[in-house]
């Protein structure tokens, strides 16, 4: 296989059906408000800036680097020598005429821009000016050209060269500012007319970029160099002891601002599950496909592929080939159509591993239903089963597979395999009927005062009726339900409540200071229930008497 990142966009598009549409680019473009978000993991600013937090949008660089960068720019500006200051000179008539012409052109473009903003689809004679963004880009270019022409006419070139030569720091600072501004422009992406213009005009390059927001690294790079420069200028001329003290203080402040511990880690057993160790012993003439299929599961499948080294249909990347998206769309249908079986065969899949314990929701029961139908019709054969934690992995091949003897071993009872599958499906359907969710805040072991607003999300296929809140000391009321949780609808599109009723919140109960355990009992409309637990430490609130009931 050829990586699409090593190919020109047009070639990758032809081979893989790859398309980057403007809607996708806009979704992963930054906003100005992202500069106010430090990210949920930041222990200093995370909670305070959470209202602006979103995926691909935590741009806040911290206050210490900003202050040091300003010190660098102010210091560089003061380095300019008065003797090298450029002196204005009368503009030549030809240059003056060019400036006036550009002024007229800029004025016409300004009128066109205002017209295009007020009148969608407006036309100026045979010229369409309905895209206000493109008009604004042209206006910016004309104004920039006008400033260049006017500046070049008013500055003595010899003295200007002497000024740059006498103060190279000014040129370096200007370069860093340009790099930082470029990073901001790229990061804001399709939320600015300039990037949209580049996307529409130079698609071969810009349509291959999925997440312009990551261009913010250029801004952070320029800021880091300016901050280091500012620190160097602050300690210049001081004693060694003071230089070390200033540098250590700046380092401590930066680390304190950026601290993001504890990180959210997902424990993963070092030893691969038994089904993967078994796959490693086989010589297969086909690819393996694993169910459930999708982003939430394919991370682990790709990681475990290193244990068996077999071709894998599942995968995760910044873009998904047409073969993958077509298969995924079939598996999202309810019920899963029978056309999924020949489709998997067409893309080379010959062995199916079904993780019966993975996933939740309608989509998971659809997998079980599809397998039961095809087993009943004789189109699929269950050949092996392996324990996987508290669940079971099942291996299937198509009936009549010519290399069946490579996966079927003597001593395996097909009837027992079938009973295990029936039992696993029964447990799955029972489990799917229960509500599920997450306590987002407070985190495990977090110190909180009574009244701290705890929150998270909860879903059920029938809807969550209520959420009972309590501690090990007893019940304390119910949580409020309602609100939109970020990306919840995208993760669980089969659950109607995920759009605007998946969020819940409640105040931490008024309990004595010390370690406590929160209990949240999720009650579904169909009678199912699930209990979530969270260990926390309660600290006294200022002016608060522990044990008094909040009203």
Short mmCIF file of C-alpha atoms in Angstrom, two decimals:
data_model
loop_
_atom_site.label_atom_id
_atom_site.label_comp_id
_atom_site.label_asym_id
_atom_site.label_seq_id
_atom_site.Cartn_x
_atom_site.Cartn_y
_atom_site.Cartn_z
CA UNK A 1 0.00 0.00 0.00
CA UNK A 2 1.12 3.54 -0.74
CA UNK A 3 0.72 6.20 1.94
CA UNK A 4 -1.47 9.05 0.64
CA UNK A 5 0.78 11.51 2.47
CA UNK A 6 3.65 10.63 0.11
CA UNK A 7 1.57 11.39 -2.99
CA UNK A 8 0.42 14.60 -4.63
CA UNK A 9 -3.16 15.44 -3.69
CA UNK A 10 -4.47 14.75 -7.19
CA UNK A 11 -2.83 11.30 -7.26
CA UNK A 12 -4.08 10.38 -3.77
CA UNK A 13 -7.54 11.54 -4.80
CA UNK A 14 -7.46 9.30 -7.86
CA UNK A 15 -6.18 6.21 -6.04
CA UNK A 16 -8.19 6.44 -2.82
CA UNK A 17 -11.17 8.62 -3.68
CA UNK A 18 -9.79 11.13 -1.18
CA UNK A 19 -11.68 14.42 -0.86
CA UNK A 20 -11.30 17.25 1.63
CA UNK A 21 -14.52 19.22 1.44
CA UNK A 22 -14.79 22.74 2.78
CA UNK A 23 -17.24 21.63 5.47
CA UNK A 24 -14.68 19.20 6.91
CA UNK A 25 -11.92 21.83 6.75
CA UNK A 26 -14.20 24.36 8.49
CA UNK A 27 -14.97 21.91 11.28
CA UNK A 28 -11.26 21.54 12.05
CA UNK A 29 -10.45 25.24 11.71
CA UNK A 30 -9.75 27.43 14.73
CA UNK A 31 -11.72 30.39 16.04
CA UNK A 32 -10.54 33.54 17.78
CA UNK A 33 -12.14 32.30 21.00
CA UNK A 34 -9.79 29.29 20.92
CA UNK A 35 -7.00 31.57 22.13
CA UNK A 36 -8.90 31.72 25.44
CA UNK A 37 -8.89 27.93 25.95
CA UNK A 38 -5.98 26.18 27.66
CA UNK A 39 -7.49 22.68 27.38
CA UNK A 40 -9.30 20.52 29.89
CA UNK A 41 -6.09 18.85 31.13
CA UNK A 42 -4.43 22.11 32.15
CA UNK A 43 -4.55 22.15 35.94
CA UNK A 44 -4.21 25.94 36.24
CA UNK A 45 -6.46 27.36 33.52
CA UNK A 46 -8.42 24.31 32.34
CA UNK A 47 -11.53 24.73 34.46
CA UNK A 48 -11.62 28.53 34.06
CA UNK A 49 -11.38 28.34 30.26
CA UNK A 50 -13.59 25.30 29.75
CA UNK A 51 -16.43 27.34 28.24
CA UNK A 52 -14.24 28.03 25.18
CA UNK A 53 -12.76 24.54 24.94
CA UNK A 54 -13.41 22.38 21.88
CA UNK A 55 -11.63 19.79 19.78
CA UNK A 56 -8.56 21.09 17.92
CA UNK A 57 -8.99 24.47 19.60
CA UNK A 58 -6.85 24.90 22.72
CA UNK A 59 -4.59 27.75 21.57
CA UNK A 60 -3.93 29.62 24.84
CA UNK A 61 -0.11 29.77 25.15
CA UNK A 62 0.17 30.90 28.77
CA UNK A 63 0.93 34.35 30.19
CA UNK A 64 4.65 33.92 30.86
CA UNK A 65 5.65 33.33 27.21
CA UNK A 66 3.49 36.26 26.12
CA UNK A 67 5.11 38.63 28.63
CA UNK A 68 8.63 37.52 27.65
CA UNK A 69 7.80 37.90 23.95
CA UNK A 70 6.56 41.46 24.55
CA UNK A 71 9.81 42.20 26.41
CA UNK A 72 11.75 41.00 23.36
CA UNK A 73 9.77 43.16 20.91
CA UNK A 74 9.97 46.28 23.08
CA UNK A 75 13.70 45.79 23.61
CA UNK A 76 14.34 45.31 19.90
CA UNK A 77 12.37 48.45 19.09
CA UNK A 78 14.52 50.46 21.50
CA UNK A 79 17.68 49.16 19.81
CA UNK A 80 17.01 51.30 16.73
CA UNK A 81 19.64 53.96 16.26
CA UNK A 82 18.35 57.48 15.51
CA UNK A 83 21.21 58.00 13.05
CA UNK A 84 19.89 55.14 10.96
CA UNK A 85 16.29 56.29 10.84
CA UNK A 86 15.04 56.46 7.27
CA UNK A 87 14.38 59.94 5.99
CA UNK A 88 11.37 60.67 3.77
CA UNK A 89 11.96 61.99 0.25
CA UNK A 90 9.60 63.46 -2.35
CA UNK A 91 7.89 60.74 -4.33
CA UNK A 92 8.51 60.62 -8.05
CA UNK A 93 5.58 61.56 -10.25
CA UNK A 94 5.37 58.06 -11.70
CA UNK A 95 5.26 56.46 -8.27
CA UNK A 96 2.75 59.03 -7.07
CA UNK A 97 0.50 58.17 -9.98
CA UNK A 98 0.72 54.47 -9.17
CA UNK A 99 -0.27 55.15 -5.56
CA UNK A 100 -3.30 57.20 -6.68
CA UNK A 101 -4.36 54.47 -9.09
CA UNK A 102 -4.12 51.88 -6.32
CA UNK A 103 -6.16 54.15 -4.04
CA UNK A 104 -8.91 54.31 -6.66
CA UNK A 105 -8.79 50.54 -7.13
CA UNK A 106 -8.95 50.01 -3.36
CA UNK A 107 -11.94 52.34 -3.10
CA UNK A 108 -13.79 50.44 -5.85
CA UNK A 109 -13.03 47.12 -4.14
CA UNK A 110 -14.27 48.52 -0.83
CA UNK A 111 -17.57 49.44 -2.46
CA UNK A 112 -17.74 46.00 -4.07
CA UNK A 113 -17.02 44.31 -0.74
CA UNK A 114 -19.76 46.25 1.07
CA UNK A 115 -22.15 45.47 -1.78
CA UNK A 116 -21.30 41.76 -1.71
CA UNK A 117 -21.84 41.61 2.06
CA UNK A 118 -25.25 43.30 1.83
CA UNK A 119 -26.42 41.56 -1.36
CA UNK A 120 -25.76 37.85 -1.70
CA UNK A 121 -25.11 36.88 -5.31
CA UNK A 122 -24.60 40.50 -6.38
CA UNK A 123 -23.11 41.22 -9.79
CA UNK A 124 -21.22 44.19 -11.17
CA UNK A 125 -22.09 44.04 -14.84
CA UNK A 126 -20.71 40.74 -16.16
CA UNK A 127 -18.62 40.23 -12.99
CA UNK A 128 -20.06 38.25 -10.08
CA UNK A 129 -19.11 39.68 -6.68
CA UNK A 130 -21.31 37.51 -4.52
CA UNK A 131 -18.34 36.01 -2.64
CA UNK A 132 -17.44 38.76 -0.18
CA UNK A 133 -14.44 36.78 1.03
CA UNK A 134 -12.69 36.80 -2.33
CA UNK A 135 -13.35 40.52 -2.71
CA UNK A 136 -11.87 41.14 0.75
CA UNK A 137 -8.76 39.13 -0.17
CA UNK A 138 -8.24 41.23 -3.31
CA UNK A 139 -8.81 44.41 -1.30
CA UNK A 140 -6.18 43.33 1.22
CA UNK A 141 -3.67 42.60 -1.53
CA UNK A 142 -4.25 45.99 -3.19
CA UNK A 143 -3.89 47.84 0.13
CA UNK A 144 -0.70 45.92 0.87
CA UNK A 145 0.72 46.74 -2.57
CA UNK A 146 -0.23 50.38 -2.11
CA UNK A 147 1.67 50.54 1.19
CA UNK A 148 4.73 48.91 -0.38
CA UNK A 149 4.77 51.38 -3.28
CA UNK A 150 4.21 54.37 -1.01
CA UNK A 151 6.82 53.23 1.50
CA UNK A 152 9.45 52.53 -1.14
CA UNK A 153 8.96 56.06 -2.47
CA UNK A 154 9.35 57.77 0.89
CA UNK A 155 12.39 55.92 2.25
CA UNK A 156 15.95 56.56 1.21
CA UNK A 157 17.19 53.15 0.08
CA UNK A 158 20.76 53.67 1.21
CA UNK A 159 19.78 54.76 4.67
CA UNK A 160 17.17 51.99 4.88
CA UNK A 161 19.83 49.40 4.05
CA UNK A 162 22.11 50.94 6.63
CA UNK A 163 19.35 50.75 9.20
CA UNK A 164 18.74 47.07 8.54
CA UNK A 165 22.45 46.38 8.53
CA UNK A 166 22.99 48.32 11.73
CA UNK A 167 20.07 46.59 13.48
CA UNK A 168 19.63 43.02 12.23
CA UNK A 169 17.55 42.28 15.34
CA UNK A 170 14.68 44.27 13.84
CA UNK A 171 14.67 42.05 10.74
CA UNK A 172 14.73 38.92 12.90
CA UNK A 173 11.86 40.17 15.04
CA UNK A 174 9.89 40.97 11.88
CA UNK A 175 10.55 37.45 10.57
CA UNK A 176 9.28 35.88 13.81
CA UNK A 177 6.18 38.09 13.74
CA UNK A 178 5.50 36.98 10.15
CA UNK A 179 5.87 33.31 11.15
CA UNK A 180 3.51 33.80 14.09
CA UNK A 181 0.95 35.66 11.96
CA UNK A 182 1.14 32.92 9.33
CA UNK A 183 0.46 30.32 12.02
CA UNK A 184 -2.61 32.23 13.19
CA UNK A 185 -3.88 32.64 9.61
CA UNK A 186 -3.50 28.93 8.89
CA UNK A 187 -4.96 27.89 12.25
CA UNK A 188 -8.12 29.97 11.77
CA UNK A 189 -8.50 28.19 8.43
CA UNK A 190 -11.85 28.40 6.73
CA UNK A 191 -13.14 30.85 9.35
CA UNK A 192 -11.24 33.56 7.47
CA UNK A 193 -11.79 34.57 3.82
CA UNK A 194 -8.04 34.36 3.18
CA UNK A 195 -7.77 30.62 3.79
CA UNK A 196 -10.99 29.97 1.86
CA UNK A 197 -9.47 31.88 -1.06
CA UNK A 198 -6.35 29.69 -0.92
CA UNK A 199 -8.52 26.55 -0.62
CA UNK A 200 -10.57 27.47 -3.68
CA UNK A 201 -7.66 28.78 -5.75
CA UNK A 202 -4.89 26.31 -4.87
CA UNK A 203 -6.86 23.17 -4.11
CA UNK A 204 -4.04 20.75 -4.96
CA UNK A 205 -2.23 21.95 -1.82
CA UNK A 206 -4.86 23.23 0.57
CA UNK A 207 -7.51 20.58 -0.05
CA UNK A 208 -5.12 17.97 1.30
CA UNK A 209 -5.02 19.67 4.73
CA UNK A 210 -7.65 18.24 7.06
CA UNK A 211 -7.07 20.23 10.24
CA UNK A 212 -5.79 23.78 9.60
CA UNK A 213 -6.06 24.42 13.36
CA UNK A 214 -2.81 22.52 13.86
CA UNK A 215 -1.02 25.31 12.02
CA UNK A 216 -1.04 27.07 15.40
CA UNK A 217 2.29 25.33 16.02
CA UNK A 218 3.89 28.03 13.85
CA UNK A 219 2.52 30.70 16.18
CA UNK A 220 3.73 28.78 19.22
CA UNK A 221 7.15 28.27 17.61
CA UNK A 222 7.55 32.00 16.94
CA UNK A 223 6.28 32.80 20.43
CA UNK A 224 8.74 30.36 22.03
CA UNK A 225 11.72 31.93 20.20
CA UNK A 226 10.57 35.45 21.09
CA UNK A 227 10.05 34.43 24.73
CA UNK A 228 13.55 32.93 24.93
CA UNK A 229 14.92 36.04 23.28
CA UNK A 230 13.09 38.26 25.76
CA UNK A 231 14.49 36.26 28.68
CA UNK A 232 18.00 36.55 27.24
CA UNK A 233 17.63 40.33 26.94
CA UNK A 234 16.31 40.59 30.51
CA UNK A 235 19.33 38.80 32.03
CA UNK A 236 21.93 40.38 29.75
CA UNK A 237 24.61 42.17 31.73
CA UNK A 238 23.61 40.62 35.07
CA UNK A 239 25.76 38.44 37.28
CA UNK A 240 25.82 34.69 36.75
CA UNK A 241 23.83 34.11 39.92
CA UNK A 242 21.08 36.51 38.83
CA UNK A 243 20.98 35.07 35.32
CA UNK A 244 20.49 31.61 36.76
CA UNK A 245 17.82 32.88 39.16
CA UNK A 246 15.87 34.69 36.40
CA UNK A 247 16.10 31.69 34.07
CA UNK A 248 15.02 29.24 36.77
CA UNK A 249 12.09 31.48 37.72
CA UNK A 250 10.92 31.72 34.10
CA UNK A 251 11.23 27.95 33.66
CA UNK A 252 9.22 27.28 36.83
CA UNK A 253 6.49 29.71 35.76
CA UNK A 254 6.22 28.16 32.29
CA UNK A 255 6.06 24.62 33.69
CA UNK A 256 3.50 25.73 36.30
CA UNK A 257 1.30 27.27 33.60
CA UNK A 258 1.56 24.27 31.31
CA UNK A 259 1.15 21.57 33.95
CA UNK A 260 -1.35 19.02 32.71
CA UNK A 261 -1.12 16.18 35.18
CA UNK A 262 -2.52 13.72 35.81
CA UNK A 263 -2.95 12.84 32.15
CA UNK A 264 -5.91 10.72 31.11
CA UNK A 265 -4.39 7.34 30.34
CA UNK A 266 -6.10 4.19 29.12
CA UNK A 267 -4.58 1.09 30.77
CA UNK A 268 -3.68 -1.49 28.13
CA UNK A 269 -2.45 -5.00 28.97
CA UNK A 270 1.03 -5.66 27.67
CA UNK A 271 0.13 -9.17 26.49
CA UNK A 272 -2.08 -9.37 23.42
CA UNK A 273 -5.45 -11.14 23.83
CA UNK A 274 -5.49 -14.83 22.96
CA UNK A 275 -7.23 -14.42 19.60
CA UNK A 276 -4.33 -12.28 18.32
CA UNK A 277 -1.73 -14.74 19.53
CA UNK A 278 -3.64 -17.45 17.66
CA UNK A 279 -3.79 -15.32 14.50
CA UNK A 280 -0.01 -14.92 14.62
CA UNK A 281 0.37 -18.72 14.12
CA UNK A 282 -1.71 -18.79 10.91
CA UNK A 283 -0.71 -18.45 7.27
CA UNK A 284 -3.70 -16.63 5.77
CA UNK A 285 -4.22 -15.69 2.10
CA UNK A 286 -6.64 -12.90 3.07
CA UNK A 287 -7.16 -9.89 5.29
CA UNK A 288 -8.76 -9.85 8.72
CA UNK A 289 -11.78 -7.68 9.53
CA UNK A 290 -12.84 -7.01 13.13
CA UNK A 291 -16.28 -6.11 14.45
CA UNK A 292 -17.43 -3.68 15.78
CA UNK A 293 -15.82 -1.48 13.13
CA UNK A 294 -15.29 2.25 13.61
CA UNK A 295 -13.03 4.90 15.07
CA UNK A 296 -13.84 4.06 18.68
CA UNK A 297 -12.64 0.48 18.20
CA UNK A 298 -10.08 0.59 15.41
CA UNK A 299 -7.44 2.26 17.60
CA UNK A 300 -7.02 -0.95 19.56
CA UNK A 301 -7.25 -3.19 16.49
CA UNK A 302 -4.43 -1.29 14.77
CA UNK A 303 -2.33 -1.43 17.94
CA UNK A 304 -2.86 -5.19 18.29
CA UNK A 305 -2.12 -5.79 14.61
CA UNK A 306 1.55 -5.67 15.60
CA UNK A 307 0.98 -8.90 17.54
CA UNK A 308 -0.32 -10.96 14.59
CA UNK A 309 1.06 -9.09 11.51
CA UNK A 310 -1.89 -9.92 9.25
CA UNK A 311 -3.44 -7.51 6.71
CA UNK A 312 -6.26 -5.60 8.42
CA UNK A 313 -9.37 -4.00 6.91
CA UNK A 314 -9.89 -1.82 9.99
CA UNK A 315 -7.72 1.23 10.40
CA UNK A 316 -7.46 4.79 11.58
CA UNK A 317 -5.91 7.80 9.90
CA UNK A 318 -6.52 11.43 9.10
CA UNK A 319 -8.49 10.31 6.07
CA UNK A 320 -10.48 7.20 5.26
CA UNK A 321 -10.41 5.50 1.84
CA UNK A 322 -13.66 5.03 -0.03
CA UNK A 323 -13.52 1.26 0.55
CA UNK A 324 -13.54 1.85 4.30
CA UNK A 325 -16.28 4.48 4.37
CA UNK A 326 -18.51 2.38 2.10
CA UNK A 327 -18.15 -0.61 4.43
CA UNK A 328 -18.72 1.56 7.50
CA UNK A 329 -21.89 3.02 6.00
CA UNK A 330 -23.27 -0.49 5.47
CA UNK A 331 -22.48 -1.46 9.07
CA UNK A 332 -24.26 1.67 10.35
CA UNK A 333 -27.56 0.62 8.77
CA UNK A 334 -30.23 -1.04 10.87
CA UNK A 335 -30.58 -3.83 10.13
CA UNK A 336 -27.18 -4.43 8.53
CA UNK A 337 -27.93 -5.46 4.94
CA UNK A 338 -26.79 -8.82 3.59
CA UNK A 339 -24.79 -6.95 0.95
CA UNK A 340 -22.14 -6.38 3.62
CA UNK A 341 -20.82 -9.94 3.15
CA UNK A 342 -19.89 -9.73 -0.55
CA UNK A 343 -18.62 -6.20 0.07
CA UNK A 344 -16.12 -7.44 2.65
CA UNK A 345 -15.06 -10.19 0.27
CA UNK A 346 -14.45 -7.66 -2.52
CA UNK A 347 -11.94 -5.74 -0.38
CA UNK A 348 -10.05 -8.89 0.58
CA UNK A 349 -11.50 -9.80 3.98
CA UNK A 350 -11.70 -13.54 4.51
CA UNK A 351 -11.68 -13.93 8.29
CA UNK A 352 -13.96 -12.09 10.71
CA UNK A 353 -13.14 -11.56 14.39
CA UNK A 354 -16.22 -10.51 16.38
CA UNK A 355 -15.59 -9.00 19.81
CA UNK A 356 -18.94 -9.70 21.41
CA UNK A 357 -18.14 -7.69 24.54
CA UNK A 358 -17.22 -4.45 22.74
CA UNK A 359 -19.48 -1.46 22.20
CA UNK A 360 -22.98 -0.53 23.18
CA UNK A 361 -26.18 0.77 21.65
CA UNK A 362 -28.33 -0.17 18.67
CA UNK A 363 -25.35 -0.55 16.40
CA UNK A 364 -23.88 -3.35 18.51
CA UNK A 365 -27.08 -5.37 18.57
CA UNK A 366 -27.24 -4.92 14.81
CA UNK A 367 -23.91 -6.76 14.53
CA UNK A 368 -25.28 -9.68 16.55
CA UNK A 369 -28.48 -9.78 14.49
CA UNK A 370 -26.52 -9.85 11.21
CA UNK A 371 -24.33 -12.71 12.43
CA UNK A 372 -27.32 -14.72 13.63
CA UNK A 373 -29.06 -14.31 10.25
CA UNK A 374 -26.06 -15.39 8.19
CA UNK A 375 -25.29 -18.31 10.53
CA UNK A 376 -28.90 -19.45 10.21
CA UNK A 377 -28.70 -19.35 6.40
CA UNK A 378 -25.42 -21.30 6.36
CA UNK A 379 -23.43 -18.50 4.72
CA UNK A 380 -20.97 -18.20 7.59
CA UNK A 381 -19.18 -20.73 9.77
CA UNK A 382 -18.12 -20.18 13.39
CA UNK A 383 -14.72 -21.84 13.74
CA UNK A 384 -13.15 -20.67 17.02
CA UNK A 385 -13.80 -18.74 20.23
CA UNK A 386 -11.34 -17.20 22.68
CA UNK A 387 -11.75 -15.59 26.10
CA UNK A 388 -11.05 -11.85 26.14
CA UNK A 389 -11.21 -10.33 29.60
CA UNK A 390 -14.81 -10.68 30.75
CA UNK A 391 -16.01 -11.32 27.19
CA UNK A 392 -15.47 -13.71 24.30
CA UNK A 393 -13.97 -13.25 20.81
CA UNK A 394 -15.49 -15.32 17.99
CA UNK A 395 -13.84 -16.15 14.65
CA UNK A 396 -15.90 -16.68 11.47
CA UNK A 397 -15.11 -17.65 7.89
CA UNK A 398 -17.34 -17.94 4.84
CA UNK A 399 -18.90 -21.35 4.25
CA UNK A 400 -16.88 -23.31 1.70
CA UNK A 401 -13.63 -21.41 2.27
CA UNK A 402 -10.90 -23.43 0.46
CA UNK A 403 -8.32 -22.90 3.23
CA UNK A 404 -10.72 -23.89 6.02
CA UNK A 405 -8.30 -26.53 7.33
CA UNK A 406 -5.83 -23.77 8.32
CA UNK A 407 -8.18 -22.42 10.99
CA UNK A 408 -10.20 -25.47 12.03
CA UNK A 409 -8.48 -27.84 14.45
CA UNK A 410 -9.47 -31.29 15.66
CA UNK A 411 -11.09 -31.40 19.08
CA UNK A 412 -13.12 -28.22 18.63
CA UNK A 413 -16.81 -28.94 19.22
CA UNK A 414 -18.94 -26.84 16.81
CA UNK A 415 -22.03 -27.28 18.98
CA UNK A 416 -20.20 -25.93 22.04
CA UNK A 417 -18.97 -22.98 19.97
CA UNK A 418 -22.55 -22.23 18.99
CA UNK A 419 -23.77 -22.38 22.61
CA UNK A 420 -21.03 -19.93 23.62
CA UNK A 421 -22.07 -17.56 20.86
CA UNK A 422 -25.76 -17.70 21.85
CA UNK A 423 -24.87 -17.02 25.48
CA UNK A 424 -22.62 -14.09 24.53
CA UNK A 425 -25.34 -12.52 22.39
CA UNK A 426 -27.85 -12.90 25.24
CA UNK A 427 -25.48 -11.18 27.67
CA UNK A 428 -24.86 -8.45 25.09
CA UNK A 429 -28.54 -7.66 24.67
CA UNK A 430 -29.01 -7.54 28.43
CA UNK A 431 -26.04 -5.19 28.82
CA UNK A 432 -27.08 -2.88 25.98
CA UNK A 433 -30.41 -2.30 27.71
CA UNK A 434 -28.70 -0.47 30.59
CA UNK A 435 -27.92 3.24 30.64
CA UNK A 436 -24.29 4.32 30.52
CA UNK A 437 -22.33 7.53 30.97
CA UNK A 438 -19.36 9.34 32.46
CA UNK A 439 -18.57 11.61 35.41
CA UNK A 440 -16.40 14.29 33.80
CA UNK A 441 -15.88 16.49 36.86
CA UNK A 442 -14.81 16.08 39.57
CA UNK A 443 -11.93 13.87 38.51
CA UNK A 444 -10.72 10.92 40.56
CA UNK A 445 -9.31 12.21 43.84
CA UNK A 446 -9.98 15.87 43.00
CA UNK A 447 -10.35 18.26 45.95
CA UNK A 448 -13.72 20.02 45.77
CA UNK A 449 -15.87 22.04 48.14
CA UNK A 450 -19.57 21.43 48.80
CA UNK A 451 -21.57 23.11 46.06
CA UNK A 452 -18.93 22.50 43.37
CA UNK A 453 -20.83 21.86 40.14
CA UNK A 454 -20.20 18.28 39.07
CA UNK A 455 -21.21 17.25 35.57
CA UNK A 456 -20.92 14.63 32.86
CA UNK A 457 -23.06 12.79 30.32
CA UNK A 458 -25.45 9.82 30.33
CA UNK A 459 -27.43 7.98 27.64
CA UNK A 460 -29.81 5.08 27.19
CA UNK A 461 -31.58 3.70 24.15
CA UNK A 462 -34.94 4.45 25.81
CA UNK A 463 -33.75 7.73 27.34
CA UNK A 464 -32.50 8.59 30.82
CA UNK A 465 -35.46 9.30 33.11
CA UNK A 466 -33.55 10.52 36.17
CA UNK A 467 -30.16 10.47 37.88
CA UNK A 468 -30.03 9.91 41.64
CA UNK A 469 -27.04 11.45 43.44
CA UNK A 470 -25.56 10.36 46.74
CA UNK A 471 -22.47 9.47 48.71
CA UNK A 472 -21.55 6.64 51.05
CA UNK A 473 -23.42 8.69 53.69
CA UNK A 474 -26.71 8.41 51.83
CA UNK A 475 -28.79 10.00 49.02
CA UNK A 476 -28.62 13.75 48.42
CA UNK A 477 -31.03 14.46 45.57
CA UNK A 478 -31.19 14.27 41.79
CA UNK A 479 -29.06 15.71 39.00
CA UNK A 480 -30.39 18.17 36.44
CA UNK A 481 -30.63 16.64 32.95
CA UNK A 482 -30.40 18.60 29.72
CA UNK A 483 -27.87 20.34 27.52
CA UNK A 484 -25.47 19.52 24.72
CA UNK A 485 -22.28 17.60 25.49
CA UNK A 486 -19.41 18.19 23.00
CA UNK A 487 -19.16 15.51 20.27
CA UNK A 488 -21.64 13.21 22.05
CA UNK A 489 -24.06 13.13 19.11
CA UNK A 490 -21.19 12.30 16.75
CA UNK A 491 -20.03 9.41 18.98
CA UNK A 492 -23.53 8.00 19.55
CA UNK A 493 -25.68 9.04 16.57
CA UNK A 494 -28.20 6.27 17.28
CA UNK A 495 -29.25 7.85 20.58
CA UNK A 496 -31.70 10.78 20.10
CA UNK A 497 -30.92 12.25 23.54
CA UNK A 498 -27.24 12.62 22.59
CA UNK A 499 -28.05 15.79 20.64
CA UNK A 500 -29.45 18.02 23.41
CA UNK A 501 -30.29 15.94 26.48
CA UNK A 502 -27.14 13.95 27.15
CA UNK A 503 -25.61 16.31 29.72
CA UNK A 504 -26.29 16.30 33.47
CA UNK A 505 -25.07 18.35 36.44
CA UNK A 506 -25.41 18.60 40.22
CA UNK A 507 -23.74 20.33 43.20
CA UNK A 508 -21.40 18.32 45.38
CA UNK A 509 -23.40 17.38 48.49
CA UNK A 510 -22.74 19.15 51.79
CA UNK A 511 -20.75 16.43 53.54
CA UNK A 512 -17.93 16.62 56.13
CA UNK A 513 -14.41 17.29 54.82
CA UNK A 514 -12.38 14.24 53.86
CA UNK A 515 -12.44 11.41 51.32
CA UNK A 516 -15.83 10.40 50.00
CA UNK A 517 -17.35 8.31 47.21
CA UNK A 518 -19.94 9.79 44.87
CA UNK A 519 -22.69 7.48 43.64
CA UNK A 520 -24.77 8.28 40.57
CA UNK A 521 -27.63 5.92 39.77
CA UNK A 522 -28.72 6.32 36.13
CA UNK A 523 -32.37 5.31 35.70
CA UNK A 524 -33.63 4.61 32.18
CA UNK A 525 -37.20 5.04 30.99
CA UNK A 526 -37.43 1.31 30.29
CA UNK A 527 -36.45 0.45 33.87
CA UNK A 528 -32.75 -0.27 33.36
CA UNK A 529 -30.23 1.21 35.78
CA UNK A 530 -26.49 1.67 36.14
CA UNK A 531 -24.44 3.07 39.02
CA UNK A 532 -21.38 5.27 38.46
CA UNK A 533 -18.83 5.83 41.24
CA UNK A 534 -16.17 8.47 41.77
CA UNK A 535 -13.71 8.89 44.68
CA UNK A 536 -13.23 12.54 45.67
CA UNK A 537 -11.89 14.60 48.56
CA UNK A 538 -14.18 17.25 50.01
CA UNK A 539 -12.59 20.37 51.49
CA UNK A 540 -14.33 23.06 53.56
CA UNK A 541 -15.77 25.99 51.64
CA UNK A 542 -15.08 29.52 52.96
CA UNK A 543 -17.84 30.50 55.39
CA UNK A 544 -19.45 27.10 55.05
CA UNK A 545 -20.44 24.89 57.97
CA UNK A 546 -20.07 21.20 57.07
CA UNK A 547 -23.14 19.17 57.69
CA UNK A 548 -25.65 21.98 57.07
CA UNK A 549 -28.08 21.05 54.31
CA UNK A 550 -27.88 23.22 51.21
CA UNK A 551 -31.17 24.68 50.19
#
